[in-house]
């Protein structure tokens, strides 16, 4: 979202803790998918967010495609949050701005071969997308096919995390056929994943069939029938009554209604934030932002709204990033809180995640107790995002997986909290923050990059641009006879070659 520029909801980990399992979508998913899996059963899956951009791989719908096993990039994320092979078998860094990637033998779902030329063309189209994919925020990238069949990717400035960046769902590789219509990108039958998108029914449903020539092995499920159900209670009911086999993002209020065997809880890098509009309205005043921050009781939200399925907010980076706690820098330079004296503010959120309206209601009560006069507005996400980015609300409650877009904790700061950021819900424009983030982006050493990210986080929190409310755990509903669901803390994958009934 430029003015506004659309961005994702919701970023894998560059420096994540060691986690069990591997979330890169490949033939190593649960079960031996390289052998003949027979015809297999179809899976019925309920997703929380309907497609908002006709399944464009460059916008919010990119993660829908990756979670359903449709699209892939040159790289993926492994269980440690490091870059792992996907369409690229390996890569080397030739100099500080140039990387070379060796492709594996693979086929697009339309039957054409994945070649250096087609990959370079796909990446080039991604750089020309409007708006640009979140992973490319602040990055100028050029992809060329080398004479030996490899891909050379060059950046205008040194980019030490480029292989990680290329794992983003927004940088998926598609066949030339996907770009046949001017101004549109069509992922139907043009991707490389284990499941081929064959039919879409508006924003309500999608049909996917197994792609038998997938390089990672034949999927064990014959296909997927996906339904997009924004209402969390309806998703839980669909699982409970057998209408679906997998239901993502079960509301905490519905968790107890499911059999324990069907509930899977996963610690994630997703945090719920209160974003304060620093550009216009009441919270342009730093003293009123400080008053709002002081009014918030995060433990009441973690224990009450999330019923213990979340941790009280600590910072932009939560406890799922184990490196963050020991490196956290105390915010400095905070303004002194002013008395609200009945200042009127509009607080907005969306209902695709059922806990958010409830959290917003609790915040409304807390802010009113502090002296604000609060109007609450709740919409479906696709009807809220553009207005939020245009600054039409004083405050926004939103959930964000900080590692979803690029896999790099510094990149989320660039997209969410800098003057040129594409998903800057706080509308923050602070020269000190911009400088700190720019410096962090150039750091290659892992530990030093972490330190730089935490220094920038302290400046953002010091400006009271955002109040971290809770660090979430995600509950996925899985029918008892379903195996191999990819419970991914980065929320990029859900079904793979080994997912089956």
Short mmCIF file of C-alpha atoms in Angstrom, two decimals:
data_model
loop_
_atom_site.label_atom_id
_atom_site.label_comp_id
_atom_site.label_asym_id
_atom_site.label_seq_id
_atom_site.Cartn_x
_atom_site.Cartn_y
_atom_site.Cartn_z
CA UNK A 1 0.00 0.00 0.00
CA UNK A 2 1.57 3.13 -1.12
CA UNK A 3 -1.13 5.71 -0.84
CA UNK A 4 -2.34 3.33 0.39
CA UNK A 5 -0.03 0.47 -0.57
CA UNK A 6 -1.45 -2.97 0.18
CA UNK A 7 0.55 -5.24 2.35
CA UNK A 8 0.20 -8.59 3.95
CA UNK A 9 -1.30 -9.62 7.09
CA UNK A 10 0.40 -11.00 7.92
CA UNK A 11 7.29 -13.41 8.27
CA UNK A 12 9.48 -16.70 8.81
CA UNK A 13 12.50 -16.30 11.00
CA UNK A 14 16.04 -15.38 10.12
CA UNK A 15 17.18 -16.02 13.64
CA UNK A 16 14.42 -18.24 15.04
CA UNK A 17 14.71 -20.91 17.72
CA UNK A 18 15.17 -24.53 16.73
CA UNK A 19 11.74 -26.00 16.15
CA UNK A 20 10.66 -29.51 15.47
CA UNK A 21 9.73 -30.34 11.91
CA UNK A 22 10.59 -28.72 8.62
CA UNK A 23 8.20 -26.32 7.02
CA UNK A 24 9.75 -26.03 3.58
CA UNK A 25 7.24 -27.63 1.24
CA UNK A 26 9.07 -30.54 -0.28
CA UNK A 27 9.05 -34.27 -0.67
CA UNK A 28 10.26 -34.57 2.91
CA UNK A 29 6.79 -33.79 4.29
CA UNK A 30 5.20 -36.34 6.60
CA UNK A 31 5.20 -39.68 4.86
CA UNK A 32 6.96 -41.08 1.80
CA UNK A 33 5.31 -39.10 -0.95
CA UNK A 34 7.91 -40.13 -3.51
CA UNK A 35 6.27 -43.53 -3.72
CA UNK A 36 2.92 -44.15 -5.35
CA UNK A 37 0.38 -42.79 -2.91
CA UNK A 38 -2.56 -44.28 -4.77
CA UNK A 39 -5.50 -42.13 -5.69
CA UNK A 40 -5.77 -40.66 -2.18
CA UNK A 41 -8.69 -38.79 -0.65
CA UNK A 42 -9.46 -35.15 -1.16
CA UNK A 43 -8.95 -32.81 1.79
CA UNK A 44 -11.51 -30.25 2.86
CA UNK A 45 -9.85 -27.14 4.30
CA UNK A 46 -11.36 -24.02 5.88
CA UNK A 47 -9.27 -20.86 5.73
CA UNK A 48 -9.93 -17.67 7.67
CA UNK A 49 -9.16 -15.04 5.06
CA UNK A 50 -10.90 -14.98 1.69
CA UNK A 51 -8.88 -13.92 -1.37
CA UNK A 52 -8.89 -10.14 -1.60
CA UNK A 53 -6.95 -9.70 -4.84
CA UNK A 54 -8.09 -12.51 -7.16
CA UNK A 55 -5.30 -14.74 -5.85
CA UNK A 56 -2.56 -12.35 -6.92
CA UNK A 57 0.77 -13.76 -5.70
CA UNK A 58 2.02 -10.25 -4.98
CA UNK A 59 -0.51 -9.16 -2.38
CA UNK A 60 -2.27 -10.46 0.70
CA UNK A 61 -3.34 -13.59 -1.20
CA UNK A 62 0.25 -14.81 -1.59
CA UNK A 63 0.12 -16.74 1.68
CA UNK A 64 -3.20 -18.36 0.69
CA UNK A 65 -1.41 -19.87 -2.29
CA UNK A 66 1.61 -21.02 -0.28
CA UNK A 67 -0.51 -22.43 2.57
CA UNK A 68 -2.49 -24.49 0.07
CA UNK A 69 0.67 -25.90 -1.52
CA UNK A 70 0.22 -24.10 -4.85
CA UNK A 71 3.23 -21.79 -5.14
CA UNK A 72 6.93 -21.89 -4.34
CA UNK A 73 9.95 -19.64 -4.64
CA UNK A 74 13.62 -20.27 -5.24
CA UNK A 75 14.06 -20.90 -1.51
CA UNK A 76 11.92 -21.88 1.47
CA UNK A 77 12.25 -21.65 5.25
CA UNK A 78 13.51 -24.57 7.31
CA UNK A 79 12.62 -25.27 10.94
CA UNK A 80 15.32 -22.87 12.12
CA UNK A 81 14.01 -20.06 9.95
CA UNK A 82 17.02 -20.27 7.66
CA UNK A 83 16.88 -20.33 3.87
CA UNK A 84 16.41 -23.87 2.53
CA UNK A 85 16.42 -25.22 -1.05
CA UNK A 86 13.17 -25.11 -3.01
CA UNK A 87 13.27 -24.49 -6.77
CA UNK A 88 16.92 -23.63 -6.27
CA UNK A 89 19.07 -26.56 -5.17
CA UNK A 90 21.92 -24.35 -3.98
CA UNK A 91 23.36 -20.84 -4.18
CA UNK A 92 26.58 -18.94 -3.74
CA UNK A 93 27.39 -15.31 -3.07
CA UNK A 94 29.65 -13.95 -5.78
CA UNK A 95 30.14 -10.50 -4.28
CA UNK A 96 28.33 -8.22 -1.84
CA UNK A 97 25.54 -7.49 -4.35
CA UNK A 98 25.39 -10.65 -6.49
CA UNK A 99 24.13 -14.16 -5.78
CA UNK A 100 23.96 -17.13 -8.13
CA UNK A 101 21.32 -19.86 -7.81
CA UNK A 102 21.45 -23.37 -9.27
CA UNK A 103 18.01 -24.65 -10.28
CA UNK A 104 16.70 -28.16 -9.77
CA UNK A 105 14.80 -30.01 -12.51
CA UNK A 106 11.17 -29.01 -12.12
CA UNK A 107 8.03 -28.54 -14.18
CA UNK A 108 5.33 -25.89 -14.11
CA UNK A 109 1.78 -27.12 -13.69
CA UNK A 110 1.04 -26.23 -17.32
CA UNK A 111 3.64 -28.81 -18.41
CA UNK A 112 6.42 -26.41 -19.37
CA UNK A 113 9.90 -26.67 -17.91
CA UNK A 114 11.23 -24.45 -15.16
CA UNK A 115 14.26 -22.79 -16.76
CA UNK A 116 16.62 -20.02 -15.85
CA UNK A 117 14.89 -17.75 -18.35
CA UNK A 118 11.39 -18.39 -16.98
CA UNK A 119 12.52 -17.93 -13.37
CA UNK A 120 14.31 -14.69 -14.23
CA UNK A 121 11.20 -13.46 -16.04
CA UNK A 122 8.96 -14.32 -13.07
CA UNK A 123 11.20 -12.50 -10.60
CA UNK A 124 11.37 -9.52 -12.92
CA UNK A 125 7.57 -9.40 -13.05
CA UNK A 126 7.49 -9.43 -9.24
CA UNK A 127 9.77 -6.38 -9.13
CA UNK A 128 7.37 -4.57 -11.48
CA UNK A 129 4.23 -5.43 -9.49
CA UNK A 130 2.15 -2.57 -8.16
CA UNK A 131 2.21 -2.55 -5.26
CA UNK A 132 5.52 -4.32 -4.93
CA UNK A 133 5.70 -7.49 -2.80
CA UNK A 134 6.45 -6.72 0.84
CA UNK A 135 9.70 -8.69 0.71
CA UNK A 136 11.06 -6.16 -1.79
CA UNK A 137 10.41 -3.09 0.36
CA UNK A 138 13.50 -0.92 -0.02
CA UNK A 139 15.20 -3.43 -2.31
CA UNK A 140 16.03 -3.02 -6.00
CA UNK A 141 16.55 -6.45 -7.53
CA UNK A 142 17.61 -7.62 -10.99
CA UNK A 143 17.35 -11.28 -12.08
CA UNK A 144 19.10 -12.66 -15.17
CA UNK A 145 19.55 -16.10 -16.68
CA UNK A 146 23.24 -17.02 -16.80
CA UNK A 147 24.77 -18.87 -19.74
CA UNK A 148 25.19 -22.06 -17.69
CA UNK A 149 21.48 -22.24 -16.83
CA UNK A 150 21.82 -20.68 -13.41
CA UNK A 151 20.08 -17.56 -12.13
CA UNK A 152 22.03 -14.47 -11.19
CA UNK A 153 20.30 -12.07 -8.83
CA UNK A 154 21.83 -8.65 -8.25
CA UNK A 155 20.71 -5.98 -5.79
CA UNK A 156 21.41 -2.26 -6.01
CA UNK A 157 22.74 -2.29 -2.45
CA UNK A 158 24.35 -5.16 -0.53
CA UNK A 159 21.66 -7.53 0.75
CA UNK A 160 23.08 -10.12 3.14
CA UNK A 161 19.73 -11.92 3.54
CA UNK A 162 18.74 -12.24 -0.13
CA UNK A 163 18.29 -16.07 -0.09
CA UNK A 164 15.95 -15.64 2.87
CA UNK A 165 14.09 -12.82 1.12
CA UNK A 166 13.49 -15.02 -1.93
CA UNK A 167 11.58 -17.50 0.25
CA UNK A 168 8.73 -14.98 0.56
CA UNK A 169 5.33 -16.20 -0.69
CA UNK A 170 5.17 -12.92 -2.60
CA UNK A 171 8.14 -13.95 -4.75
CA UNK A 172 6.67 -17.21 -6.03
CA UNK A 173 7.84 -18.46 -9.43
CA UNK A 174 5.11 -18.80 -12.06
CA UNK A 175 5.08 -19.96 -15.68
CA UNK A 176 5.03 -17.41 -18.54
CA UNK A 177 1.36 -18.31 -19.12
CA UNK A 178 0.53 -16.65 -15.79
CA UNK A 179 1.42 -13.28 -17.27
CA UNK A 180 -0.42 -13.65 -20.58
CA UNK A 181 -3.01 -11.01 -19.74
CA UNK A 182 -1.68 -7.50 -19.43
CA UNK A 183 -1.94 -6.13 -15.93
CA UNK A 184 -3.00 -9.45 -14.38
CA UNK A 185 -1.30 -12.50 -12.90
CA UNK A 186 -3.09 -15.85 -13.05
CA UNK A 187 -1.81 -18.62 -10.73
CA UNK A 188 -4.42 -21.11 -11.99
CA UNK A 189 -2.40 -24.01 -13.41
CA UNK A 190 0.82 -21.99 -13.66
CA UNK A 191 2.66 -22.61 -10.39
CA UNK A 192 5.08 -25.36 -9.30
CA UNK A 193 3.72 -26.70 -5.98
CA UNK A 194 2.25 -30.13 -5.18
CA UNK A 195 -1.32 -28.85 -5.65
CA UNK A 196 -2.67 -27.10 -8.73
CA UNK A 197 -5.30 -24.40 -8.42
CA UNK A 198 -7.92 -25.41 -10.99
CA UNK A 199 -11.05 -23.45 -10.11
CA UNK A 200 -12.04 -20.48 -7.97
CA UNK A 201 -15.51 -19.47 -6.89
CA UNK A 202 -15.23 -15.79 -6.16
CA UNK A 203 -14.03 -15.28 -2.60
CA UNK A 204 -15.88 -18.29 -1.17
CA UNK A 205 -14.13 -21.42 -2.43
CA UNK A 206 -11.31 -22.88 -4.49
CA UNK A 207 -10.63 -26.29 -6.00
CA UNK A 208 -7.13 -27.75 -6.20
CA UNK A 209 -5.99 -31.01 -7.75
CA UNK A 210 -2.82 -32.96 -7.12
CA UNK A 211 0.02 -32.04 -9.47
CA UNK A 212 1.47 -35.45 -10.31
CA UNK A 213 4.73 -34.11 -11.78
CA UNK A 214 5.73 -32.16 -8.69
CA UNK A 215 9.51 -32.28 -8.26
CA UNK A 216 9.21 -33.11 -4.55
CA UNK A 217 7.12 -36.23 -5.06
CA UNK A 218 3.47 -37.04 -5.62
CA UNK A 219 1.14 -35.69 -2.94
CA UNK A 220 -0.76 -38.27 -0.94
CA UNK A 221 -4.04 -36.36 -1.12
CA UNK A 222 -5.83 -36.31 -4.46
CA UNK A 223 -6.70 -32.66 -4.09
CA UNK A 224 -8.05 -29.94 -1.84
CA UNK A 225 -11.47 -28.37 -1.60
CA UNK A 226 -10.87 -25.05 0.13
CA UNK A 227 -13.54 -22.86 1.68
CA UNK A 228 -12.96 -19.35 2.93
CA UNK A 229 -14.92 -18.84 6.15
CA UNK A 230 -14.24 -15.53 7.86
CA UNK A 231 -16.37 -16.38 10.92
CA UNK A 232 -14.25 -18.31 13.42
CA UNK A 233 -17.20 -20.01 15.11
CA UNK A 234 -18.39 -21.23 11.72
CA UNK A 235 -14.92 -22.68 11.01
CA UNK A 236 -14.94 -24.54 14.31
CA UNK A 237 -18.47 -25.84 13.67
CA UNK A 238 -17.47 -27.01 10.20
CA UNK A 239 -14.66 -29.07 11.71
CA UNK A 240 -16.81 -30.41 14.52
CA UNK A 241 -19.54 -31.56 12.13
CA UNK A 242 -17.12 -33.13 9.65
CA UNK A 243 -17.70 -30.59 6.89
CA UNK A 244 -13.96 -29.87 6.78
CA UNK A 245 -10.86 -31.86 7.68
CA UNK A 246 -8.67 -28.89 8.61
CA UNK A 247 -9.74 -25.52 9.99
CA UNK A 248 -7.16 -22.82 10.54
CA UNK A 249 -7.17 -20.17 13.27
CA UNK A 250 -9.75 -21.60 15.65
CA UNK A 251 -10.95 -18.87 18.07
CA UNK A 252 -9.85 -19.42 21.65
CA UNK A 253 -13.50 -19.23 22.70
CA UNK A 254 -14.18 -22.30 20.54
CA UNK A 255 -11.09 -24.31 21.53
CA UNK A 256 -12.74 -26.06 24.48
CA UNK A 257 -15.63 -27.17 22.27
CA UNK A 258 -13.27 -29.29 20.16
CA UNK A 259 -11.98 -32.70 21.18
CA UNK A 260 -8.48 -32.41 22.58
CA UNK A 261 -7.21 -34.73 19.84
CA UNK A 262 -8.35 -32.29 17.17
CA UNK A 263 -6.72 -29.17 18.66
CA UNK A 264 -3.16 -28.28 17.65
CA UNK A 265 -1.61 -25.22 19.30
CA UNK A 266 1.47 -23.68 17.71
CA UNK A 267 3.66 -20.91 19.06
CA UNK A 268 4.04 -18.31 16.36
CA UNK A 269 5.78 -15.05 15.57
CA UNK A 270 2.35 -13.38 15.38
CA UNK A 271 1.70 -10.43 17.66
CA UNK A 272 -1.45 -8.40 18.20
CA UNK A 273 -0.68 -4.68 18.25
CA UNK A 274 -2.43 -1.41 18.98
CA UNK A 275 -1.22 0.96 16.26
CA UNK A 276 -1.58 4.66 17.03
CA UNK A 277 -1.93 7.08 14.11
CA UNK A 278 1.11 9.32 14.51
CA UNK A 279 0.34 11.40 11.39
CA UNK A 280 -3.10 12.87 12.00
CA UNK A 281 -5.87 13.08 14.55
CA UNK A 282 -5.62 12.89 18.31
CA UNK A 283 -2.60 10.60 18.44
CA UNK A 284 -0.46 12.93 16.39
CA UNK A 285 0.19 14.33 19.88
CA UNK A 286 2.96 12.23 21.45
CA UNK A 287 1.67 13.00 24.96
CA UNK A 288 -1.72 11.52 24.13
CA UNK A 289 -0.02 8.46 22.61
CA UNK A 290 1.84 8.08 25.89
CA UNK A 291 -1.47 8.32 27.75
CA UNK A 292 -2.97 5.60 25.57
CA UNK A 293 0.02 3.32 26.07
CA UNK A 294 -0.10 3.85 29.84
CA UNK A 295 -3.81 2.97 29.88
CA UNK A 296 -3.32 -0.46 28.33
CA UNK A 297 -3.22 -3.56 30.55
CA UNK A 298 -1.84 -6.28 28.28
CA UNK A 299 -2.19 -9.06 30.87
CA UNK A 300 -5.95 -8.53 30.94
CA UNK A 301 -6.04 -9.16 27.20
CA UNK A 302 -3.73 -12.20 27.32
CA UNK A 303 -5.55 -13.87 30.20
CA UNK A 304 -9.07 -12.68 29.42
CA UNK A 305 -9.55 -12.36 25.69
CA UNK A 306 -7.04 -15.05 24.69
CA UNK A 307 -7.80 -17.27 27.72
CA UNK A 308 -4.12 -17.98 28.29
CA UNK A 309 -3.44 -18.92 24.66
CA UNK A 310 -1.15 -15.89 24.31
CA UNK A 311 1.61 -14.07 26.20
CA UNK A 312 1.42 -10.46 27.33
CA UNK A 313 3.11 -8.11 24.85
CA UNK A 314 6.82 -7.51 25.38
CA UNK A 315 7.86 -5.84 22.14
CA UNK A 316 7.58 -6.01 18.39
CA UNK A 317 9.32 -9.39 18.61
CA UNK A 318 7.74 -11.93 20.96
CA UNK A 319 9.00 -14.94 22.93
CA UNK A 320 8.86 -17.21 19.88
CA UNK A 321 12.06 -15.43 18.87
CA UNK A 322 14.18 -16.65 21.74
CA UNK A 323 17.08 -14.37 20.84
CA UNK A 324 14.99 -11.24 21.34
CA UNK A 325 14.45 -11.33 25.10
CA UNK A 326 18.12 -11.21 26.03
CA UNK A 327 18.80 -8.39 23.59
CA UNK A 328 15.80 -6.17 24.26
CA UNK A 329 16.62 -2.49 24.74
CA UNK A 330 14.44 -0.36 26.98
CA UNK A 331 12.56 2.35 25.07
CA UNK A 332 13.87 5.85 25.69
CA UNK A 333 12.67 9.36 24.91
CA UNK A 334 9.02 8.67 25.62
CA UNK A 335 6.83 11.74 26.01
CA UNK A 336 5.13 12.46 29.32
CA UNK A 337 1.51 11.35 29.31
CA UNK A 338 -1.09 14.10 29.08
CA UNK A 339 -4.60 13.94 30.52
CA UNK A 340 -6.99 12.85 27.72
CA UNK A 341 -9.83 15.05 29.09
CA UNK A 342 -12.45 13.40 26.92
CA UNK A 343 -10.42 13.39 23.69
CA UNK A 344 -12.47 11.53 21.05
CA UNK A 345 -10.75 8.75 19.12
CA UNK A 346 -11.87 6.08 16.65
CA UNK A 347 -10.53 2.58 17.28
CA UNK A 348 -10.79 0.11 14.38
CA UNK A 349 -10.18 -3.59 13.92
CA UNK A 350 -11.33 -6.55 11.81
CA UNK A 351 -13.30 -9.68 12.61
CA UNK A 352 -11.48 -12.32 10.52
CA UNK A 353 -9.62 -13.11 13.73
CA UNK A 354 -12.44 -13.30 16.30
CA UNK A 355 -10.27 -12.31 19.25
CA UNK A 356 -9.49 -8.90 17.75
CA UNK A 357 -12.95 -7.31 18.19
CA UNK A 358 -13.02 -8.61 21.75
CA UNK A 359 -9.53 -7.25 22.41
CA UNK A 360 -10.60 -3.93 20.90
CA UNK A 361 -13.63 -3.85 23.20
CA UNK A 362 -11.36 -4.36 26.24
CA UNK A 363 -9.06 -1.62 24.96
CA UNK A 364 -12.05 0.68 24.51
CA UNK A 365 -12.94 0.20 28.17
CA UNK A 366 -9.34 0.74 29.30
CA UNK A 367 -8.95 3.92 27.22
CA UNK A 368 -12.29 5.28 28.41
CA UNK A 369 -11.28 4.64 31.99
CA UNK A 370 -8.17 6.74 31.29
CA UNK A 371 -10.32 9.61 29.99
CA UNK A 372 -10.65 9.06 26.24
CA UNK A 373 -13.97 8.96 24.42
CA UNK A 374 -13.78 5.95 22.11
CA UNK A 375 -15.79 4.93 19.05
CA UNK A 376 -15.20 1.33 17.98
CA UNK A 377 -15.44 0.26 14.34
CA UNK A 378 -15.24 -3.40 13.26
CA UNK A 379 -15.10 -4.54 9.62
CA UNK A 380 -13.98 -7.50 7.54
CA UNK A 381 -10.25 -7.10 6.85
CA UNK A 382 -10.48 -6.44 3.13
CA UNK A 383 -12.83 -3.51 3.86
CA UNK A 384 -10.59 -2.07 6.57
CA UNK A 385 -7.04 -2.20 5.28
CA UNK A 386 -7.01 0.65 2.77
CA UNK A 387 -8.74 3.07 5.16
CA UNK A 388 -6.34 2.14 7.95
CA UNK A 389 -3.33 2.84 5.76
CA UNK A 390 -4.90 6.11 4.63
CA UNK A 391 -5.03 7.27 8.26
CA UNK A 392 -8.82 7.35 8.55
CA UNK A 393 -8.71 5.90 12.10
CA UNK A 394 -6.96 7.15 15.22
CA UNK A 395 -5.95 3.64 16.26
CA UNK A 396 -6.03 0.16 14.78
CA UNK A 397 -5.87 -3.23 16.47
CA UNK A 398 -4.17 -5.68 14.10
CA UNK A 399 -2.38 -9.01 14.21
CA UNK A 400 0.90 -9.45 12.35
CA UNK A 401 3.29 -12.34 11.93
CA UNK A 402 6.52 -10.37 11.96
CA UNK A 403 8.34 -13.06 10.03
CA UNK A 404 5.82 -13.76 7.28
CA UNK A 405 6.84 -11.48 4.43
CA UNK A 406 10.59 -11.83 4.06
CA UNK A 407 11.82 -14.10 6.83
CA UNK A 408 14.00 -11.25 8.10
CA UNK A 409 13.17 -9.43 11.36
CA UNK A 410 14.73 -6.22 10.07
CA UNK A 411 12.57 -6.18 6.95
CA UNK A 412 9.35 -6.05 8.96
CA UNK A 413 10.60 -2.87 10.60
CA UNK A 414 11.25 -1.37 7.17
CA UNK A 415 7.78 -2.21 5.86
CA UNK A 416 5.82 -1.40 9.03
CA UNK A 417 7.56 1.52 10.73
CA UNK A 418 9.59 3.59 8.27
CA UNK A 419 8.58 6.62 6.23
CA UNK A 420 8.52 4.59 3.00
CA UNK A 421 7.08 1.44 4.55
CA UNK A 422 4.24 -0.20 2.67
CA UNK A 423 2.37 -1.53 5.73
CA UNK A 424 2.87 1.38 8.12
CA UNK A 425 -0.38 1.25 10.10
CA UNK A 426 1.04 3.71 12.62
CA UNK A 427 1.90 6.12 9.77
CA UNK A 428 5.20 6.70 11.54
CA UNK A 429 7.68 9.06 9.92
CA UNK A 430 10.67 9.41 12.21
CA UNK A 431 14.15 10.18 10.89
CA UNK A 432 15.85 8.39 13.80
CA UNK A 433 13.82 5.24 13.18
CA UNK A 434 14.46 5.41 9.43
CA UNK A 435 18.19 5.71 10.03
CA UNK A 436 18.30 2.89 12.58
CA UNK A 437 16.41 0.53 10.28
CA UNK A 438 18.59 1.46 7.29
CA UNK A 439 21.71 0.70 9.33
CA UNK A 440 20.26 -2.64 10.47
CA UNK A 441 19.49 -3.64 6.89
CA UNK A 442 23.18 -3.46 6.00
CA UNK A 443 24.39 -5.71 8.83
CA UNK A 444 25.38 -9.25 7.80
CA UNK A 445 26.60 -10.82 11.04
CA UNK A 446 23.68 -12.64 12.71
CA UNK A 447 24.23 -11.44 16.27
CA UNK A 448 24.95 -7.87 15.22
CA UNK A 449 21.87 -7.82 12.98
CA UNK A 450 19.80 -8.92 15.96
CA UNK A 451 21.30 -6.13 18.07
CA UNK A 452 20.54 -3.57 15.36
CA UNK A 453 16.95 -4.79 15.09
CA UNK A 454 16.44 -4.43 18.83
CA UNK A 455 17.95 -0.93 18.84
CA UNK A 456 15.45 0.09 16.16
CA UNK A 457 12.62 -1.58 18.07
CA UNK A 458 13.46 0.56 21.12
CA UNK A 459 13.16 3.75 19.07
CA UNK A 460 9.79 2.68 17.63
CA UNK A 461 8.42 1.78 21.06
CA UNK A 462 9.91 4.99 22.46
CA UNK A 463 7.83 6.97 19.97
CA UNK A 464 4.70 5.18 21.26
CA UNK A 465 3.76 4.46 17.66
CA UNK A 466 2.65 0.96 18.56
CA UNK A 467 1.70 -0.92 21.71
CA UNK A 468 2.39 -4.70 21.58
CA UNK A 469 -0.63 -6.34 23.20
CA UNK A 470 -0.11 -10.11 23.06
CA UNK A 471 2.13 -12.65 21.36
CA UNK A 472 -0.16 -15.30 19.94
CA UNK A 473 -0.35 -19.03 19.74
CA UNK A 474 -2.44 -20.29 16.85
CA UNK A 475 -4.97 -23.10 17.28
CA UNK A 476 -5.52 -25.29 14.22
CA UNK A 477 -8.38 -27.75 14.10
CA UNK A 478 -7.39 -31.10 12.56
CA UNK A 479 -9.75 -34.06 12.17
CA UNK A 480 -8.62 -37.18 13.99
CA UNK A 481 -8.03 -39.13 10.77
CA UNK A 482 -5.85 -36.44 9.15
CA UNK A 483 -2.06 -36.69 9.21
CA UNK A 484 0.82 -34.57 8.01
CA UNK A 485 -0.61 -31.08 8.54
CA UNK A 486 2.21 -28.53 8.51
CA UNK A 487 1.90 -26.60 11.77
CA UNK A 488 4.14 -23.76 10.72
CA UNK A 489 5.06 -21.03 13.24
CA UNK A 490 5.75 -18.76 10.27
CA UNK A 491 2.22 -19.39 8.89
CA UNK A 492 3.44 -19.92 5.34
CA UNK A 493 2.45 -23.57 4.96
CA UNK A 494 -0.48 -25.74 6.00
CA UNK A 495 -0.78 -28.67 3.60
CA UNK A 496 2.00 -30.47 1.73
CA UNK A 497 2.80 -33.73 -0.01
CA UNK A 498 2.38 -35.76 3.17
CA UNK A 499 -0.94 -34.27 4.30
CA UNK A 500 -3.61 -36.94 3.98
CA UNK A 501 -6.66 -38.71 5.39
#
